[in-house]
């Protein structure tokens, strides 16, 4: 068993499992059951671990690509061996139903395989030079120590998509998992790489609550890069601190993603995609559809089709086979309820019956939503779909782009060419035509612009760029004797 609590219970990972005298509980949101405890770190401990990681990372960076690739391949094999066990933890600790859990597991397997392949790709180029007898090279070298701060919604893959390529490219890693899912996005990864034979100190897993560790990461002189996935306000604060210290940061932040339905679209097909985009994992996804923008002739039929799909969904314990599970905590549930309440008070129509049982929320469809209503403007991160109508394509483009975010957008039309033409006018890092917004693949450049992350991208297509830096090297055939 990979996740035997006798190994990690009450501990964190610094190359070995150790206690700190401080612990936090891992709790199942569906039942309130305490699943285990992990130790927590403070800023002083993070600074000590960063110094240790910097030392360990130098040897790791000097290892051969065969050595690094072998560790990644063993981690991938271990993941497959323990896939069912890891999946149960995702369902229990993160509140995932089977569909998003399987999506996440598939992505994780891909991240490990692609990271293993990254170790042996070309890392440089031979450059022309103006000096006779000199060889001029551009090569990629590791950043050094990479701090990975991971969220709770897709906890394992959103941590692993940075941890795996960072290790593959010769970096040491400090991983701060989300407090709500410290086992899924912390303990699992530490155990995989411990069993895979990663040298001690190269990966350290440091859970912690509040902003203390995030602040310490931005200030620590041993940390060369930050990979952050989380909310826009926290990301902005972290980026400001990192910028002050000239530290590289890659962010994937929030989104209020438009889903545009043109007047020639198949209503039922669009509603199926829209429901998936709004309600998968209870809407707790950065890529979730935030605003359903529908051509006026279809708006009422689309909203009713969306509501019809909601009425078919079963809400309950993921382990018992429900379609939707709980939201992660009381704060998220309160936030979604508040936005629905205030938007209905402002004049929107609620097409589905509101129902809350603790952390379980029945999905809500709001129609007649206008630009000035709270649920239109704010990122909901809960099972709520808002439907807003538009008169023509010009208004559709204006509404879709009327947001500080720029993560992902989708367009539905009976004509792929028409969808593509409108998609070309949307301001987002990712565009999906005749599909829904919740798409990800290991190979793609995943990321957004503006308040969704400022242009940083994750994925195998960009990993070498993000987790290494260029170094220019020249070699003369013999010692030179330059003269002033």
Tab-separated table of C-alpha atoms in Angstrom:
chain	number	residue	atom	x	y	z
A	1	UNK	CA	0.000	0.000	0.000
A	2	UNK	CA	1.473	3.344	-1.063
A	3	UNK	CA	-0.427	5.512	1.407
A	4	UNK	CA	-0.023	3.554	4.623
A	5	UNK	CA	-0.643	6.123	7.375
A	6	UNK	CA	1.974	4.383	9.511
A	7	UNK	CA	4.533	5.947	7.169
A	8	UNK	CA	3.209	9.505	6.790
A	9	UNK	CA	0.639	10.047	9.547
A	10	UNK	CA	1.432	13.205	11.545
A	11	UNK	CA	4.540	13.873	9.430
A	12	UNK	CA	5.804	15.854	6.464
A	13	UNK	CA	8.530	14.961	3.999
A	14	UNK	CA	12.016	16.478	3.864
A	15	UNK	CA	13.751	13.470	2.349
A	16	UNK	CA	12.486	11.511	5.317
A	17	UNK	CA	9.156	11.554	7.130
A	18	UNK	CA	9.385	13.753	10.192
A	19	UNK	CA	7.104	15.376	12.738
A	20	UNK	CA	7.052	19.050	13.654
A	21	UNK	CA	4.808	19.122	16.708
A	22	UNK	CA	2.081	20.758	14.620
A	23	UNK	CA	-0.534	18.844	12.639
A	24	UNK	CA	-3.604	19.460	10.481
A	25	UNK	CA	-6.421	17.037	9.784
A	26	UNK	CA	-7.300	15.608	6.381
A	27	UNK	CA	-11.113	15.522	6.322
A	28	UNK	CA	-13.647	13.970	3.962
A	29	UNK	CA	-16.032	16.794	2.956
A	30	UNK	CA	-18.879	14.392	2.132
A	31	UNK	CA	-19.054	12.874	5.623
A	32	UNK	CA	-16.844	14.966	7.899
A	33	UNK	CA	-14.742	11.886	8.624
A	34	UNK	CA	-11.135	12.560	9.614
A	35	UNK	CA	-9.002	10.599	7.158
A	36	UNK	CA	-5.640	11.290	8.753
A	37	UNK	CA	-3.235	13.994	9.875
A	38	UNK	CA	-0.202	15.615	8.308
A	39	UNK	CA	2.460	17.700	9.993
A	40	UNK	CA	2.631	21.406	9.118
A	41	UNK	CA	5.670	23.604	8.555
A	42	UNK	CA	6.327	27.219	9.483
A	43	UNK	CA	8.438	29.831	7.733
A	44	UNK	CA	11.595	28.972	9.659
A	45	UNK	CA	11.359	25.357	8.607
A	46	UNK	CA	10.725	26.330	4.995
A	47	UNK	CA	13.897	28.434	4.955
A	48	UNK	CA	15.933	25.525	6.343
A	49	UNK	CA	14.440	23.138	3.801
A	50	UNK	CA	15.114	25.560	0.945
A	51	UNK	CA	18.804	25.642	1.868
A	52	UNK	CA	18.887	21.835	2.010
A	53	UNK	CA	17.109	21.617	-1.348
A	54	UNK	CA	19.634	23.960	-2.936
A	55	UNK	CA	22.477	21.662	-1.823
A	56	UNK	CA	20.706	18.467	-2.901
A	57	UNK	CA	19.664	20.044	-6.179
A	58	UNK	CA	23.230	20.623	-7.324
A	59	UNK	CA	23.958	16.889	-7.328
A	60	UNK	CA	20.610	16.141	-8.934
A	61	UNK	CA	21.275	18.678	-11.709
A	62	UNK	CA	24.638	17.039	-12.346
A	63	UNK	CA	23.095	13.569	-12.720
A	64	UNK	CA	22.686	12.050	-16.168
A	65	UNK	CA	19.476	12.156	-18.126
A	66	UNK	CA	19.299	8.351	-17.791
A	67	UNK	CA	19.325	8.652	-13.992
A	68	UNK	CA	16.639	11.309	-13.893
A	69	UNK	CA	14.541	9.544	-16.513
A	70	UNK	CA	14.725	6.270	-14.596
A	71	UNK	CA	13.326	7.917	-11.453
A	72	UNK	CA	10.444	9.441	-13.422
A	73	UNK	CA	9.674	6.136	-15.130
A	74	UNK	CA	9.651	4.287	-11.807
A	75	UNK	CA	7.308	6.939	-10.386
A	76	UNK	CA	4.995	6.449	-13.380
A	77	UNK	CA	4.992	2.677	-12.866
A	78	UNK	CA	4.257	3.088	-9.162
A	79	UNK	CA	1.412	5.444	-9.981
A	80	UNK	CA	-0.192	2.852	-12.245
A	81	UNK	CA	0.348	0.132	-9.647
A	82	UNK	CA	-1.424	2.180	-6.956
A	83	UNK	CA	-3.884	4.002	-9.220
A	84	UNK	CA	-7.008	2.593	-7.580
A	85	UNK	CA	-5.795	3.490	-4.085
A	86	UNK	CA	-4.927	7.043	-5.185
A	87	UNK	CA	-8.309	7.377	-6.878
A	88	UNK	CA	-10.111	6.511	-3.642
A	89	UNK	CA	-8.241	9.296	-1.885
A	90	UNK	CA	-9.233	11.780	-4.594
A	91	UNK	CA	-12.885	10.829	-4.159
A	92	UNK	CA	-12.790	11.029	-0.378
A	93	UNK	CA	-10.425	13.908	0.424
A	94	UNK	CA	-11.212	16.122	-2.590
A	95	UNK	CA	-14.910	15.210	-2.871
A	96	UNK	CA	-14.581	14.027	-6.462
A	97	UNK	CA	-17.115	11.870	-8.235
A	98	UNK	CA	-15.822	9.148	-10.538
A	99	UNK	CA	-15.767	11.231	-13.761
A	100	UNK	CA	-13.447	14.045	-12.603
A	101	UNK	CA	-11.394	11.564	-10.559
A	102	UNK	CA	-10.736	9.439	-13.656
A	103	UNK	CA	-9.916	12.552	-15.684
A	104	UNK	CA	-7.360	13.571	-13.082
A	105	UNK	CA	-5.785	10.127	-12.832
A	106	UNK	CA	-5.354	9.948	-16.602
A	107	UNK	CA	-3.700	13.378	-16.648
A	108	UNK	CA	-1.324	12.409	-13.847
A	109	UNK	CA	-0.134	9.322	-15.700
A	110	UNK	CA	0.537	11.480	-18.743
A	111	UNK	CA	2.440	14.086	-16.738
A	112	UNK	CA	4.841	11.460	-15.378
A	113	UNK	CA	5.414	9.815	-18.755
A	114	UNK	CA	6.034	13.112	-20.558
A	115	UNK	CA	8.359	14.307	-17.794
A	116	UNK	CA	10.410	11.130	-18.176
A	117	UNK	CA	10.694	11.807	-21.914
A	118	UNK	CA	11.741	15.406	-21.245
A	119	UNK	CA	15.010	14.271	-19.660
A	120	UNK	CA	16.404	13.094	-23.013
A	121	UNK	CA	15.147	15.789	-25.352
A	122	UNK	CA	17.482	18.307	-26.986
A	123	UNK	CA	18.446	21.007	-24.499
A	124	UNK	CA	20.399	23.418	-26.680
A	125	UNK	CA	21.800	24.544	-30.002
A	126	UNK	CA	25.109	25.216	-31.747
A	127	UNK	CA	25.315	28.929	-32.588
A	128	UNK	CA	27.232	30.744	-35.314
A	129	UNK	CA	30.124	32.816	-33.977
A	130	UNK	CA	32.218	35.691	-35.281
A	131	UNK	CA	35.387	34.452	-33.568
A	132	UNK	CA	37.644	31.963	-35.340
A	133	UNK	CA	38.432	28.827	-33.373
A	134	UNK	CA	35.558	29.283	-30.929
A	135	UNK	CA	32.532	27.032	-30.390
A	136	UNK	CA	29.416	28.904	-29.278
A	137	UNK	CA	26.575	27.034	-27.560
A	138	UNK	CA	23.181	27.928	-26.155
A	139	UNK	CA	22.029	25.377	-23.607
A	140	UNK	CA	19.239	24.970	-21.105
A	141	UNK	CA	20.162	24.657	-17.429
A	142	UNK	CA	17.927	24.078	-14.390
A	143	UNK	CA	16.441	27.053	-12.575
A	144	UNK	CA	17.666	25.713	-9.220
A	145	UNK	CA	15.016	25.340	-6.511
A	146	UNK	CA	11.386	25.472	-7.662
A	147	UNK	CA	8.619	26.103	-5.131
A	148	UNK	CA	5.296	24.556	-6.187
A	149	UNK	CA	2.151	25.867	-4.496
A	150	UNK	CA	-0.794	23.650	-5.435
A	151	UNK	CA	-4.599	24.041	-5.068
A	152	UNK	CA	-7.302	21.739	-3.700
A	153	UNK	CA	-9.670	21.381	-6.664
A	154	UNK	CA	-7.590	19.091	-8.932
A	155	UNK	CA	-4.939	18.594	-6.272
A	156	UNK	CA	-2.789	15.812	-7.657
A	157	UNK	CA	-2.449	16.794	-11.305
A	158	UNK	CA	-2.101	20.526	-10.633
A	159	UNK	CA	0.811	19.763	-8.317
A	160	UNK	CA	2.326	17.021	-10.457
A	161	UNK	CA	2.269	19.096	-13.673
A	162	UNK	CA	4.963	21.286	-12.061
A	163	UNK	CA	6.730	18.829	-9.757
A	164	UNK	CA	7.406	16.204	-12.451
A	165	UNK	CA	8.900	18.477	-15.167
A	166	UNK	CA	10.814	20.484	-12.570
A	167	UNK	CA	12.493	17.294	-11.357
A	168	UNK	CA	13.015	16.041	-14.907
A	169	UNK	CA	14.921	19.197	-15.810
A	170	UNK	CA	17.266	18.883	-12.840
A	171	UNK	CA	15.634	21.189	-10.314
A	172	UNK	CA	15.005	20.581	-6.630
A	173	UNK	CA	11.400	21.109	-5.511
A	174	UNK	CA	9.642	22.439	-2.436
A	175	UNK	CA	5.991	21.416	-2.618
A	176	UNK	CA	3.362	23.227	-0.582
A	177	UNK	CA	0.108	21.290	-0.975
A	178	UNK	CA	-3.310	22.843	-0.362
A	179	UNK	CA	-4.379	22.439	3.254
A	180	UNK	CA	-7.729	20.897	2.275
A	181	UNK	CA	-6.065	18.137	0.210
A	182	UNK	CA	-2.612	17.729	1.703
A	183	UNK	CA	-2.662	13.961	1.205
A	184	UNK	CA	-3.763	13.994	-2.445
A	185	UNK	CA	-1.443	16.763	-3.603
A	186	UNK	CA	1.335	16.278	-1.079
A	187	UNK	CA	1.689	12.868	0.519
A	188	UNK	CA	0.912	10.963	-2.701
A	189	UNK	CA	3.658	12.750	-4.646
A	190	UNK	CA	6.215	12.451	-1.862
A	191	UNK	CA	5.542	8.733	-1.517
A	192	UNK	CA	5.743	8.118	-5.277
A	193	UNK	CA	9.149	9.752	-5.577
A	194	UNK	CA	10.440	8.334	-2.326
A	195	UNK	CA	9.660	4.810	-3.547
A	196	UNK	CA	10.997	5.664	-7.022
A	197	UNK	CA	14.437	6.366	-5.521
A	198	UNK	CA	14.672	10.150	-5.797
A	199	UNK	CA	17.696	11.272	-3.744
A	200	UNK	CA	16.842	12.662	-0.323
A	201	UNK	CA	16.341	16.422	-0.172
A	202	UNK	CA	15.589	16.917	-3.862
A	203	UNK	CA	11.830	16.912	-3.152
A	204	UNK	CA	10.402	18.237	0.088
A	205	UNK	CA	6.690	18.366	0.946
A	206	UNK	CA	5.711	21.089	3.406
A	207	UNK	CA	2.019	21.566	4.250
A	208	UNK	CA	0.962	24.750	6.006
A	209	UNK	CA	-2.085	26.912	6.604
A	210	UNK	CA	-2.569	30.569	5.791
A	211	UNK	CA	-0.163	32.820	3.913
A	212	UNK	CA	2.955	32.270	6.034
A	213	UNK	CA	4.635	29.752	3.741
A	214	UNK	CA	3.651	31.606	0.571
A	215	UNK	CA	5.230	34.793	1.898
A	216	UNK	CA	8.346	32.864	2.885
A	217	UNK	CA	8.633	31.271	-0.565
A	218	UNK	CA	8.656	34.677	-2.251
A	219	UNK	CA	11.352	36.011	0.060
A	220	UNK	CA	13.689	33.018	0.421
A	221	UNK	CA	17.000	33.581	-1.430
A	222	UNK	CA	17.475	29.862	-2.153
A	223	UNK	CA	14.243	29.612	-4.151
A	224	UNK	CA	14.717	30.515	-7.809
A	225	UNK	CA	11.231	29.980	-9.232
A	226	UNK	CA	7.626	29.762	-8.049
A	227	UNK	CA	4.885	27.753	-9.741
A	228	UNK	CA	1.525	28.814	-8.324
A	229	UNK	CA	-2.006	27.645	-9.065
A	230	UNK	CA	-4.777	29.328	-7.113
A	231	UNK	CA	-6.876	32.435	-6.769
A	232	UNK	CA	-6.142	35.680	-8.588
A	233	UNK	CA	-5.846	37.856	-5.431
A	234	UNK	CA	-3.295	35.492	-3.879
A	235	UNK	CA	-1.471	35.119	-7.194
A	236	UNK	CA	-1.158	38.873	-7.602
A	237	UNK	CA	0.236	39.268	-4.096
A	238	UNK	CA	2.717	36.447	-4.651
A	239	UNK	CA	3.769	37.819	-8.048
A	240	UNK	CA	4.348	41.241	-6.505
A	241	UNK	CA	6.621	39.746	-3.848
A	242	UNK	CA	8.424	37.580	-6.392
A	243	UNK	CA	8.935	40.557	-8.691
A	244	UNK	CA	10.427	42.582	-5.883
A	245	UNK	CA	13.023	39.815	-5.508
A	246	UNK	CA	13.438	39.300	-9.285
A	247	UNK	CA	12.205	35.734	-8.886
A	248	UNK	CA	10.565	33.908	-11.791
A	249	UNK	CA	6.901	33.006	-11.250
A	250	UNK	CA	4.455	31.053	-13.399
A	251	UNK	CA	0.798	31.366	-12.400
A	252	UNK	CA	-2.501	29.831	-13.329
A	253	UNK	CA	-5.230	31.803	-11.606
A	254	UNK	CA	-8.987	32.297	-11.772
A	255	UNK	CA	-11.415	32.579	-14.633
A	256	UNK	CA	-14.917	33.735	-15.522
A	257	UNK	CA	-15.074	31.830	-18.755
A	258	UNK	CA	-17.568	32.590	-21.569
A	259	UNK	CA	-19.505	29.870	-23.367
A	260	UNK	CA	-20.993	31.420	-26.512
A	261	UNK	CA	-23.973	29.769	-28.222
A	262	UNK	CA	-24.731	31.209	-31.675
A	263	UNK	CA	-28.194	31.224	-33.214
A	264	UNK	CA	-27.500	28.286	-35.558
A	265	UNK	CA	-26.340	25.949	-32.771
A	266	UNK	CA	-28.032	22.682	-31.791
A	267	UNK	CA	-29.592	23.648	-28.448
A	268	UNK	CA	-29.471	20.189	-26.866
A	269	UNK	CA	-25.850	19.589	-27.874
A	270	UNK	CA	-24.831	23.024	-26.603
A	271	UNK	CA	-26.713	22.518	-23.326
A	272	UNK	CA	-25.008	19.146	-22.782
A	273	UNK	CA	-21.600	20.773	-23.214
A	274	UNK	CA	-22.632	23.767	-21.111
A	275	UNK	CA	-23.843	21.573	-18.247
A	276	UNK	CA	-20.587	19.602	-18.280
A	277	UNK	CA	-18.610	22.839	-18.266
A	278	UNK	CA	-20.545	24.366	-15.364
A	279	UNK	CA	-21.181	21.386	-13.086
A	280	UNK	CA	-18.268	18.940	-13.391
A	281	UNK	CA	-16.675	18.644	-9.935
A	282	UNK	CA	-19.394	20.940	-8.590
A	283	UNK	CA	-18.094	23.799	-10.766
A	284	UNK	CA	-14.885	23.995	-8.719
A	285	UNK	CA	-12.620	24.252	-11.757
A	286	UNK	CA	-10.738	27.269	-13.076
A	287	UNK	CA	-11.905	26.282	-16.587
A	288	UNK	CA	-15.586	26.000	-15.612
A	289	UNK	CA	-18.148	27.867	-17.700
A	290	UNK	CA	-18.763	31.089	-15.813
A	291	UNK	CA	-21.157	32.777	-18.245
A	292	UNK	CA	-23.447	31.111	-20.789
A	293	UNK	CA	-23.868	33.743	-23.517
A	294	UNK	CA	-26.709	32.681	-25.796
A	295	UNK	CA	-28.231	34.240	-28.919
A	296	UNK	CA	-31.635	35.766	-28.090
A	297	UNK	CA	-33.731	33.386	-30.269
A	298	UNK	CA	-32.272	30.369	-28.382
A	299	UNK	CA	-31.826	31.780	-24.878
A	300	UNK	CA	-35.062	30.507	-23.275
A	301	UNK	CA	-34.853	27.055	-24.875
A	302	UNK	CA	-31.187	26.761	-23.931
A	303	UNK	CA	-31.827	27.732	-20.299
A	304	UNK	CA	-34.659	25.194	-20.048
A	305	UNK	CA	-32.497	22.470	-21.613
A	306	UNK	CA	-29.762	23.276	-19.089
A	307	UNK	CA	-32.260	23.132	-16.223
A	308	UNK	CA	-33.583	19.813	-17.527
A	309	UNK	CA	-30.117	18.318	-17.333
A	310	UNK	CA	-29.712	19.630	-13.789
A	311	UNK	CA	-32.886	17.854	-12.666
A	312	UNK	CA	-31.392	14.535	-13.768
A	313	UNK	CA	-28.234	14.907	-11.656
A	314	UNK	CA	-27.825	13.061	-8.359
A	315	UNK	CA	-26.086	14.998	-5.579
A	316	UNK	CA	-24.462	13.035	-2.755
A	317	UNK	CA	-21.456	11.102	-1.510
A	318	UNK	CA	-19.057	10.424	-4.426
A	319	UNK	CA	-18.181	7.041	-2.975
A	320	UNK	CA	-21.853	6.082	-3.290
A	321	UNK	CA	-21.949	6.865	-7.016
A	322	UNK	CA	-23.415	10.388	-7.057
A	323	UNK	CA	-23.066	12.635	-10.125
A	324	UNK	CA	-22.069	15.640	-8.017
A	325	UNK	CA	-20.334	15.574	-4.660
A	326	UNK	CA	-19.836	18.198	-1.958
A	327	UNK	CA	-18.115	21.534	-2.384
A	328	UNK	CA	-14.838	21.648	-0.515
A	329	UNK	CA	-15.776	23.726	2.537
A	330	UNK	CA	-18.339	26.033	4.142
A	331	UNK	CA	-16.726	29.134	2.680
A	332	UNK	CA	-17.201	27.904	-0.887
A	333	UNK	CA	-20.788	26.872	-0.211
A	334	UNK	CA	-21.597	30.235	1.379
A	335	UNK	CA	-19.992	32.103	-1.522
A	336	UNK	CA	-22.068	30.278	-4.155
A	337	UNK	CA	-25.281	30.705	-2.153
A	338	UNK	CA	-24.642	34.419	-1.691
A	339	UNK	CA	-24.101	35.015	-5.387
A	340	UNK	CA	-27.307	33.164	-6.285
A	341	UNK	CA	-29.313	35.027	-3.654
A	342	UNK	CA	-28.024	38.456	-4.671
A	343	UNK	CA	-28.438	37.753	-8.404
A	344	UNK	CA	-32.048	36.597	-7.970
A	345	UNK	CA	-32.715	39.690	-5.869
A	346	UNK	CA	-31.334	41.773	-8.746
A	347	UNK	CA	-33.904	40.279	-11.149
A	348	UNK	CA	-32.572	36.983	-12.501
A	349	UNK	CA	-34.913	33.974	-12.759
A	350	UNK	CA	-33.994	30.799	-10.922
A	351	UNK	CA	-35.021	27.789	-12.996
A	352	UNK	CA	-34.000	25.058	-10.553
A	353	UNK	CA	-34.999	24.635	-6.937
A	354	UNK	CA	-32.349	25.734	-4.438
A	355	UNK	CA	-31.282	23.072	-1.993
A	356	UNK	CA	-28.378	22.860	0.425
A	357	UNK	CA	-27.484	20.104	2.832
A	358	UNK	CA	-24.245	21.035	4.528
A	359	UNK	CA	-21.633	21.056	1.767
A	360	UNK	CA	-23.994	19.519	-0.803
A	361	UNK	CA	-25.502	22.072	-3.198
A	362	UNK	CA	-27.976	21.218	-5.923
A	363	UNK	CA	-26.893	22.857	-9.202
A	364	UNK	CA	-28.573	26.174	-9.983
A	365	UNK	CA	-29.517	27.652	-13.361
A	366	UNK	CA	-30.154	31.407	-13.505
A	367	UNK	CA	-31.628	32.955	-16.647
A	368	UNK	CA	-32.149	36.586	-17.563
A	369	UNK	CA	-28.799	37.455	-16.016
A	370	UNK	CA	-27.443	40.867	-16.979
A	371	UNK	CA	-23.977	42.364	-16.925
A	372	UNK	CA	-24.449	44.221	-13.657
A	373	UNK	CA	-25.480	41.169	-11.586
A	374	UNK	CA	-23.071	39.613	-9.054
A	375	UNK	CA	-23.097	36.070	-10.469
A	376	UNK	CA	-22.184	37.482	-13.887
A	377	UNK	CA	-19.229	39.503	-12.646
A	378	UNK	CA	-17.644	37.232	-10.031
A	379	UNK	CA	-15.959	33.864	-10.318
A	380	UNK	CA	-18.432	31.483	-8.652
A	381	UNK	CA	-16.413	28.264	-8.225
A	382	UNK	CA	-19.598	26.370	-7.435
A	383	UNK	CA	-22.441	24.546	-9.263
A	384	UNK	CA	-24.151	27.643	-10.696
A	385	UNK	CA	-24.855	28.415	-14.372
A	386	UNK	CA	-25.849	31.928	-15.493
A	387	UNK	CA	-27.540	32.497	-18.870
A	388	UNK	CA	-27.244	35.894	-20.582
A	389	UNK	CA	-28.679	36.645	-24.023
A	390	UNK	CA	-27.097	38.691	-26.804
A	391	UNK	CA	-28.579	40.322	-29.919
A	392	UNK	CA	-25.778	39.737	-32.456
A	393	UNK	CA	-22.199	38.580	-32.805
A	394	UNK	CA	-20.767	42.006	-32.014
A	395	UNK	CA	-22.522	41.954	-28.658
A	396	UNK	CA	-21.443	38.355	-28.075
A	397	UNK	CA	-17.790	39.300	-28.547
A	398	UNK	CA	-18.147	42.363	-26.328
A	399	UNK	CA	-19.771	40.334	-23.534
A	400	UNK	CA	-17.288	37.488	-23.789
A	401	UNK	CA	-14.306	39.852	-23.535
A	402	UNK	CA	-15.869	42.013	-20.824
A	403	UNK	CA	-13.915	40.465	-17.972
A	404	UNK	CA	-10.500	40.984	-16.360
A	405	UNK	CA	-9.873	37.249	-16.802
A	406	UNK	CA	-8.607	35.498	-19.918
A	407	UNK	CA	-8.304	31.782	-19.290
A	408	UNK	CA	-10.565	29.889	-21.712
A	409	UNK	CA	-13.579	30.445	-23.969
A	410	UNK	CA	-15.843	28.193	-26.022
A	411	UNK	CA	-18.109	28.821	-29.007
A	412	UNK	CA	-20.954	26.610	-30.314
A	413	UNK	CA	-22.340	26.937	-33.820
A	414	UNK	CA	-23.783	24.806	-36.581
A	415	UNK	CA	-20.896	26.097	-38.704
A	416	UNK	CA	-17.349	25.341	-37.575
A	417	UNK	CA	-16.082	28.189	-39.780
A	418	UNK	CA	-18.456	30.647	-38.117
A	419	UNK	CA	-17.419	29.451	-34.647
A	420	UNK	CA	-13.756	29.806	-35.585
A	421	UNK	CA	-14.249	33.334	-36.923
A	422	UNK	CA	-15.866	34.435	-33.673
A	423	UNK	CA	-13.320	32.519	-31.586
A	424	UNK	CA	-10.509	34.442	-33.260
A	425	UNK	CA	-11.916	37.616	-31.692
A	426	UNK	CA	-11.990	36.323	-28.110
A	427	UNK	CA	-9.331	37.263	-25.576
A	428	UNK	CA	-8.321	34.021	-23.868
A	429	UNK	CA	-5.352	31.718	-23.550
A	430	UNK	CA	-7.393	28.741	-24.794
A	431	UNK	CA	-10.290	28.561	-27.263
A	432	UNK	CA	-12.530	25.517	-27.803
A	433	UNK	CA	-14.960	25.401	-30.728
A	434	UNK	CA	-18.094	23.233	-30.550
A	435	UNK	CA	-16.824	21.868	-27.248
A	436	UNK	CA	-16.945	22.828	-23.584
A	437	UNK	CA	-14.388	24.821	-21.627
A	438	UNK	CA	-13.091	22.084	-19.315
A	439	UNK	CA	-10.384	20.633	-21.532
A	440	UNK	CA	-6.823	19.676	-20.732
A	441	UNK	CA	-4.174	17.405	-22.201
A	442	UNK	CA	-0.626	16.762	-21.055
A	443	UNK	CA	0.980	17.996	-24.276
A	444	UNK	CA	-0.818	21.337	-24.681
A	445	UNK	CA	0.296	24.845	-23.611
A	446	UNK	CA	-2.200	25.321	-20.776
A	447	UNK	CA	-2.708	28.798	-19.351
A	448	UNK	CA	-4.390	32.159	-19.636
A	449	UNK	CA	-3.720	35.843	-19.874
A	450	UNK	CA	-4.527	38.971	-17.855
A	451	UNK	CA	-5.987	38.105	-14.412
A	452	UNK	CA	-5.940	34.408	-15.284
A	453	UNK	CA	-2.177	34.232	-15.084
A	454	UNK	CA	-0.491	36.836	-17.228
A	455	UNK	CA	0.494	34.454	-20.014
A	456	UNK	CA	2.240	31.667	-18.105
A	457	UNK	CA	1.701	28.197	-19.549
A	458	UNK	CA	1.976	24.661	-18.245
A	459	UNK	CA	2.253	21.419	-20.223
A	460	UNK	CA	4.795	19.294	-22.054
A	461	UNK	CA	4.851	21.727	-24.978
A	462	UNK	CA	6.310	24.500	-22.770
A	463	UNK	CA	7.879	22.670	-19.815
A	464	UNK	CA	11.471	22.959	-21.031
A	465	UNK	CA	10.990	26.711	-21.495
A	466	UNK	CA	9.377	27.219	-18.089
A	467	UNK	CA	11.574	25.085	-15.812
A	468	UNK	CA	15.005	25.879	-17.269
A	469	UNK	CA	16.867	29.018	-18.275
A	470	UNK	CA	19.206	29.693	-21.189
A	471	UNK	CA	22.958	29.736	-20.672
A	472	UNK	CA	25.504	30.811	-23.298
A	473	UNK	CA	28.759	28.801	-23.329
A	474	UNK	CA	31.847	29.367	-25.486
A	475	UNK	CA	34.850	27.059	-25.859
A	476	UNK	CA	38.162	27.965	-27.525
A	477	UNK	CA	40.422	25.249	-28.871
A	478	UNK	CA	43.297	26.736	-26.944
A	479	UNK	CA	43.777	29.365	-24.282
A	480	UNK	CA	43.228	32.869	-25.622
A	481	UNK	CA	45.555	35.860	-25.166
A	482	UNK	CA	43.340	38.919	-25.617
A	483	UNK	CA	45.003	42.316	-25.792
A	484	UNK	CA	43.627	45.641	-24.629
